[in-house]
mmCIF file of C-alpha atoms in Angstrom:
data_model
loop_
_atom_site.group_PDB
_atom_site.id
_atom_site.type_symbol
_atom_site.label_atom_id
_atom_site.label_comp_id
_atom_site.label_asym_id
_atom_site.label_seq_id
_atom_site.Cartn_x
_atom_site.Cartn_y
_atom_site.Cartn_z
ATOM 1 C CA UNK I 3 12.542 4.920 31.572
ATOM 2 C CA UNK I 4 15.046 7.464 30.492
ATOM 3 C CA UNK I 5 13.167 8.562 27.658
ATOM 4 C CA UNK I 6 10.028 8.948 29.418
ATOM 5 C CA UNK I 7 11.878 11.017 32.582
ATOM 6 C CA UNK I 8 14.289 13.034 30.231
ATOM 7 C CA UNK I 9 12.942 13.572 26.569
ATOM 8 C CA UNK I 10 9.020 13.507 27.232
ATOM 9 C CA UNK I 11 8.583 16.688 25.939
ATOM 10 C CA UNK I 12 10.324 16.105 22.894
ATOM 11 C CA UNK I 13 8.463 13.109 22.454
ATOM 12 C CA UNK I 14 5.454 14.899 22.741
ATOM 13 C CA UNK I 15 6.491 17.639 20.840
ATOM 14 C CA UNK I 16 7.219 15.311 17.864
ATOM 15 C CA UNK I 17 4.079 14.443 17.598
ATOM 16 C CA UNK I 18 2.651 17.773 17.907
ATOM 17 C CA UNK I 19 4.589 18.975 14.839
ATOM 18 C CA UNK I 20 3.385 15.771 13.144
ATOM 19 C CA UNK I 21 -0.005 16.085 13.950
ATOM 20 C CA UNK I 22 -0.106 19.792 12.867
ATOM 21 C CA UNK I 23 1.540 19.624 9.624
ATOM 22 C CA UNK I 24 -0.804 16.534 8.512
ATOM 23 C CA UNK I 25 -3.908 18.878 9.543
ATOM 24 C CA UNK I 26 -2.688 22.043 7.779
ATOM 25 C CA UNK I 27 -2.082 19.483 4.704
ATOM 26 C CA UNK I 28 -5.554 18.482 4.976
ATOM 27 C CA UNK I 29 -7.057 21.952 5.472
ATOM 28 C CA UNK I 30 -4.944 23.620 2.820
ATOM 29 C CA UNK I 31 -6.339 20.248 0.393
ATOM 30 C CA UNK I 32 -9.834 20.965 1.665
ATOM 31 C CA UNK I 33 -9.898 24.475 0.859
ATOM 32 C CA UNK I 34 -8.396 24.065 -2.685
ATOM 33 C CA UNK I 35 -11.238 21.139 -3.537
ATOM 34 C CA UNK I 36 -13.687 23.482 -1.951
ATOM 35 C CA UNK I 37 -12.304 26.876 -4.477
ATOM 36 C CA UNK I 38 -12.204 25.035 -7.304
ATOM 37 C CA UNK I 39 -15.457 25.272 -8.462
ATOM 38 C CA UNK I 40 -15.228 29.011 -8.398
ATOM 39 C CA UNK I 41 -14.619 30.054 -12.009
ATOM 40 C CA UNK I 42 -13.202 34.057 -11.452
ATOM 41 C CA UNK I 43 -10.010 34.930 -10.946
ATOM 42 C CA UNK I 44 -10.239 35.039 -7.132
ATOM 43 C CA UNK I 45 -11.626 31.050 -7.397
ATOM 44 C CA UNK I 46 -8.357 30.575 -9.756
ATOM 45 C CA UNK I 47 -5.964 32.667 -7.684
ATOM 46 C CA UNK I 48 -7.553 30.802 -4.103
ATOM 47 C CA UNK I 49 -6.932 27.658 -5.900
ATOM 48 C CA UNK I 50 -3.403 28.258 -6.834
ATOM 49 C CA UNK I 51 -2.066 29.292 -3.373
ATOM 50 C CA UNK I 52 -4.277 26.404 -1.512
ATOM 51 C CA UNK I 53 -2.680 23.865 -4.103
ATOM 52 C CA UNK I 54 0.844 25.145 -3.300
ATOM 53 C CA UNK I 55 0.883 25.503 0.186
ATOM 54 C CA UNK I 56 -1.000 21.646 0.669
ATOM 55 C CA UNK I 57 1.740 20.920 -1.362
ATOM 56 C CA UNK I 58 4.947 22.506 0.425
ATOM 57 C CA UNK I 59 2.841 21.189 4.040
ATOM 58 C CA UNK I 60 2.838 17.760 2.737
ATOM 59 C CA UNK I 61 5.906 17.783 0.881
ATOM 60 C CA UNK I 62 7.430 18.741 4.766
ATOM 61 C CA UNK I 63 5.121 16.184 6.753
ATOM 62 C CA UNK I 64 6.529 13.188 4.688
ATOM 63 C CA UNK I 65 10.025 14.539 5.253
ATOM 64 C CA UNK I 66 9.566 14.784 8.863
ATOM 65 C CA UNK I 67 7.688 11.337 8.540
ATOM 66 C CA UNK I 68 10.686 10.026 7.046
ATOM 67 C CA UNK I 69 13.193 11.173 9.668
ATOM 68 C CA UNK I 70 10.937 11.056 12.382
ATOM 69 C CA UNK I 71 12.582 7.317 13.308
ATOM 70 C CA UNK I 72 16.019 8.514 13.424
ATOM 71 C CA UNK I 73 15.036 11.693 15.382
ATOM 72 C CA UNK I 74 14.069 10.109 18.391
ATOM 73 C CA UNK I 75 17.511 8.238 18.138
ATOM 74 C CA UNK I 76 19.497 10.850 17.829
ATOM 75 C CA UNK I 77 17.892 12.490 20.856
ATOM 76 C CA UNK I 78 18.884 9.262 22.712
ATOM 77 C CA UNK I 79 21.615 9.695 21.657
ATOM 78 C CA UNK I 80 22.794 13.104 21.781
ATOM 79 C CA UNK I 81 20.476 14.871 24.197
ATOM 80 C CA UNK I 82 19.686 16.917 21.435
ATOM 81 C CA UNK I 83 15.714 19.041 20.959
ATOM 82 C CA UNK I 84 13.536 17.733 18.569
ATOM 83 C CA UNK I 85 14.382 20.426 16.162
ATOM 84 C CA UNK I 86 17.972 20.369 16.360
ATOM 85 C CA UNK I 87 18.492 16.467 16.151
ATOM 86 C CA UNK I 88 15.800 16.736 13.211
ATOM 87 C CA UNK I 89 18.485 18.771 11.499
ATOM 88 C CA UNK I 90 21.153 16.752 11.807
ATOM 89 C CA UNK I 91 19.460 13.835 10.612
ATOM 90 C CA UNK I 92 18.445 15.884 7.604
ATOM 91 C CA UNK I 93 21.804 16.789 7.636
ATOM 92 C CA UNK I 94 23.432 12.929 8.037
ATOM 93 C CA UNK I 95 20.776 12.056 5.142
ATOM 94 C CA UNK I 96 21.786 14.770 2.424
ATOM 95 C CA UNK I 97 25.819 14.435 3.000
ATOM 96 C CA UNK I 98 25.107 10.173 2.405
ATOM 97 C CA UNK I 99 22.116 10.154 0.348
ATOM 98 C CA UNK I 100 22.884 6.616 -2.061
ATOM 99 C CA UNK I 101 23.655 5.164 1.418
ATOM 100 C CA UNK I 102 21.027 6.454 2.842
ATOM 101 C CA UNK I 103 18.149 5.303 0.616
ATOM 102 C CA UNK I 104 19.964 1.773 -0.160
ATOM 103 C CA UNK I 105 20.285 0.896 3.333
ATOM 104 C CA UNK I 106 16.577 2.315 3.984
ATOM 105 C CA UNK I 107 15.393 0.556 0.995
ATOM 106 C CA UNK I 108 16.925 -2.691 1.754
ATOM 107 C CA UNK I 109 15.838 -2.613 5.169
ATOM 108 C CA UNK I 110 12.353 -1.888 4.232
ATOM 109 C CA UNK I 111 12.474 -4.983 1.572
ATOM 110 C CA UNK I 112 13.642 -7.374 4.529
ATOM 111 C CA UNK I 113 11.010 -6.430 6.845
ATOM 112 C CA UNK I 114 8.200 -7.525 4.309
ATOM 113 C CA UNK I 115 9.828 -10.060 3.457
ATOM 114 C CA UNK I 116 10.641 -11.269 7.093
ATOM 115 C CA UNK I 117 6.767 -10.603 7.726
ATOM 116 C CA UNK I 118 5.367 -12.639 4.935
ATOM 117 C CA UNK I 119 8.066 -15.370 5.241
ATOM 118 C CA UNK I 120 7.287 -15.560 9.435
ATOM 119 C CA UNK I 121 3.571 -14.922 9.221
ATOM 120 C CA UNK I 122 2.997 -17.130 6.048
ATOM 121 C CA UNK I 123 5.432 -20.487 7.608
ATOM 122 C CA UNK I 124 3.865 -20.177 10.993
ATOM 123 C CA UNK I 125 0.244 -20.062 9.227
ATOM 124 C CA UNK I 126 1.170 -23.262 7.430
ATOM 125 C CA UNK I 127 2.617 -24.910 10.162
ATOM 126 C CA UNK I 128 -0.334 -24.087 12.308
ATOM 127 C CA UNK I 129 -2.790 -25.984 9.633
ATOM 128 C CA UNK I 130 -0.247 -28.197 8.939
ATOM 129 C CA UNK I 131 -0.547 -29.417 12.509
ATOM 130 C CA UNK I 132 -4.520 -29.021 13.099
ATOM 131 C CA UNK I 133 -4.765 -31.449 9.492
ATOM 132 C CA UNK I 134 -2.522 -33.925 10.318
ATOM 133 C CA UNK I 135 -3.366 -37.374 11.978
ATOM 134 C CA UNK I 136 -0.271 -38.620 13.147
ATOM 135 C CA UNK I 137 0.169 -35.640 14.586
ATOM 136 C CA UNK I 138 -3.122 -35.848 16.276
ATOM 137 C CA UNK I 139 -2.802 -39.327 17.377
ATOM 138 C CA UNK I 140 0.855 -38.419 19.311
ATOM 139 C CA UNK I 141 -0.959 -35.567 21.040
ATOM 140 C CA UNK I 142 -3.956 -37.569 21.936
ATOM 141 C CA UNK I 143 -1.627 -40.265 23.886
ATOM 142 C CA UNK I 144 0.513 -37.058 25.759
ATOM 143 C CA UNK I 145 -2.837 -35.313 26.474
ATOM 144 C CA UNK I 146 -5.926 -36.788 27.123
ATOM 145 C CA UNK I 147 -9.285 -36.251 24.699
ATOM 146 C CA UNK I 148 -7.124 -34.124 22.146
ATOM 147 C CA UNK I 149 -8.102 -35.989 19.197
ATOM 148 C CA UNK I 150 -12.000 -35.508 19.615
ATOM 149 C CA UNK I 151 -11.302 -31.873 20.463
ATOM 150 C CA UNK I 152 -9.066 -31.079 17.386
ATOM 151 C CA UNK I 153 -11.824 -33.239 14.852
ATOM 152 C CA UNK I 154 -14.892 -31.223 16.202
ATOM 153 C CA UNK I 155 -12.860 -27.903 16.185
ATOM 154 C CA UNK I 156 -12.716 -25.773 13.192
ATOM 155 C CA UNK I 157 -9.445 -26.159 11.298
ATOM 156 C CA UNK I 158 -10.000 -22.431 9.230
ATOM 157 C CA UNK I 159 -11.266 -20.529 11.794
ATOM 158 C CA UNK I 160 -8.705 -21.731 13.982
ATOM 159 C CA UNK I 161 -5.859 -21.623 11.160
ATOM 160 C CA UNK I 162 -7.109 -18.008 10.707
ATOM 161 C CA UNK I 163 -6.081 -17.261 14.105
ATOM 162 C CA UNK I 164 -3.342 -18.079 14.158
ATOM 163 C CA UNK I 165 -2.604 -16.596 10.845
ATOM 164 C CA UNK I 166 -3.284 -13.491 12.816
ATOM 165 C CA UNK I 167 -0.839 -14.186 16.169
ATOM 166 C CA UNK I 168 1.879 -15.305 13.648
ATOM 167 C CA UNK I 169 1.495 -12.069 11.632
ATOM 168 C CA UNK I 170 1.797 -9.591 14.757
ATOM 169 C CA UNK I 171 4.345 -11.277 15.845
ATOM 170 C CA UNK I 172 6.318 -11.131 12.607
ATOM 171 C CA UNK I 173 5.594 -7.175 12.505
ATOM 172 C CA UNK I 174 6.506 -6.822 16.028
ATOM 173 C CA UNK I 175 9.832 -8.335 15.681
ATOM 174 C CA UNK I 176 10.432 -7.225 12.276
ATOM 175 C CA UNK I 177 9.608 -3.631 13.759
ATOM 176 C CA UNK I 178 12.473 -3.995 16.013
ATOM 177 C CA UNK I 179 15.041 -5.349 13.172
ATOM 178 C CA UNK I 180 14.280 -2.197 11.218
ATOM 179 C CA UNK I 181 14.420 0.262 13.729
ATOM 180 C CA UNK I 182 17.910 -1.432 14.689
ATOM 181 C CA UNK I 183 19.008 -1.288 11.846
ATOM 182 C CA UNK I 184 18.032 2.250 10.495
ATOM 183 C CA UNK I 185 19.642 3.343 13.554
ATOM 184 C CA UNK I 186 22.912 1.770 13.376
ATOM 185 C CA UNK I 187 23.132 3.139 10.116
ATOM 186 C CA UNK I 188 22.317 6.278 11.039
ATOM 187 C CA UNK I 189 25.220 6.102 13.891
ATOM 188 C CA UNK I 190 27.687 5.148 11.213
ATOM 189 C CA UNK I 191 26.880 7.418 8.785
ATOM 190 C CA UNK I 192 27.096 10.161 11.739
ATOM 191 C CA UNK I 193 30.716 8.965 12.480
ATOM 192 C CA UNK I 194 31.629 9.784 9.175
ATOM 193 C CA UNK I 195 30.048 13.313 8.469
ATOM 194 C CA UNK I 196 31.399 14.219 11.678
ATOM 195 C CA UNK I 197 34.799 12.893 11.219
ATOM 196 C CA UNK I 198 34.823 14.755 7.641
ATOM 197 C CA UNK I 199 33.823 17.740 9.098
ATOM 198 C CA UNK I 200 37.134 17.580 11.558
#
């Protein structure tokens, strides 16, 4: 709601600078594999400059890639542009940085682990349930012609499915457990460079 009637164009505009830095990275990469057959100086020379600036337009795509959650938040926040709240969560990051990378790192590390633990029991439980009789029998007296339909079904294909609702699930909620998080620590840690900048 809010973000949609207020900040559209800075959403939009995020993902115009995103989009433009990855295809100047790809351009500039394109044109140094396509130079560096060329064997005079010129080839050499072309190669050099393509090869640094794919570098220094990747080298600021991943940083804006790596920011890019907390910049929305901080516009949420703050009401800030997409440029100015992209500083100060470069800012936030470089004034905290062992903070900053444990709490991203750990964060990161529960999420796969939260996806393969949630995905992987609910996959198990799922063929647990399709392979087991006694289950099967209690279902078959609560709902009628169960049993016949879970011997003739198949037990992979179906176990497979669900292997693939339980997964989406698991990165849908562990999605939101990240982004929480990420941005609670990026509220702290703005509480503190602000109040050591009083």
């Amino acid at each position: 709601g809010v973000g949609l009637r207020f900040h559209l164009g800075t959403l939009a505009f995020g993902g115009f600078v995103m989009g433009c830095f990855k295809v100047l990275a790809t351009m500039m990469a394109f044109l140094s594999r396509q130079t560096k057959d060329d064997t005079s100086l010129q080839g050499a020379v072309g190669v050099v400059i393509c090869s640094c600036c794919a570098c220094c337009t990747l080298f600021i795509e991943r940083v804006l890639k790596m920011v890019n959650d907390l910049v929305y938040a901080d516009v949420a926040l703050q009401g800030t542009s997409y440029l100015e709240a992209a500083e100060n969560v470069v800012h936030v990051a470089a004034s905290n940085p062992v903070t900053y990378v444990l709490i991203k790192g750990s964060a990161t590390t529960v999420r796969v682990l939260g996806v393969a633990v949630i995905g992987g029991v609910g996959t198990l439980l799922s063929y647990h349930i399709l392979c087991s009789t006694d289950l099967q029998l209690k279902l078959g007296t609560i709902f009628q012609d169960t049993t016949s339909v879970l011997k003739t079904s198949s037990i992979l294909g179906t176990t497979f499915t669900a292997a693939i609702v339980c997964f989406y699930v698991a990165i849908a909620f562990m999605m939101v457990f990240y982004q929480t998080t990420y941005t609670l620590m990026y509220c702290m840690l703005s509480g503190e460079t602000k109040r050591d900048a009083w």
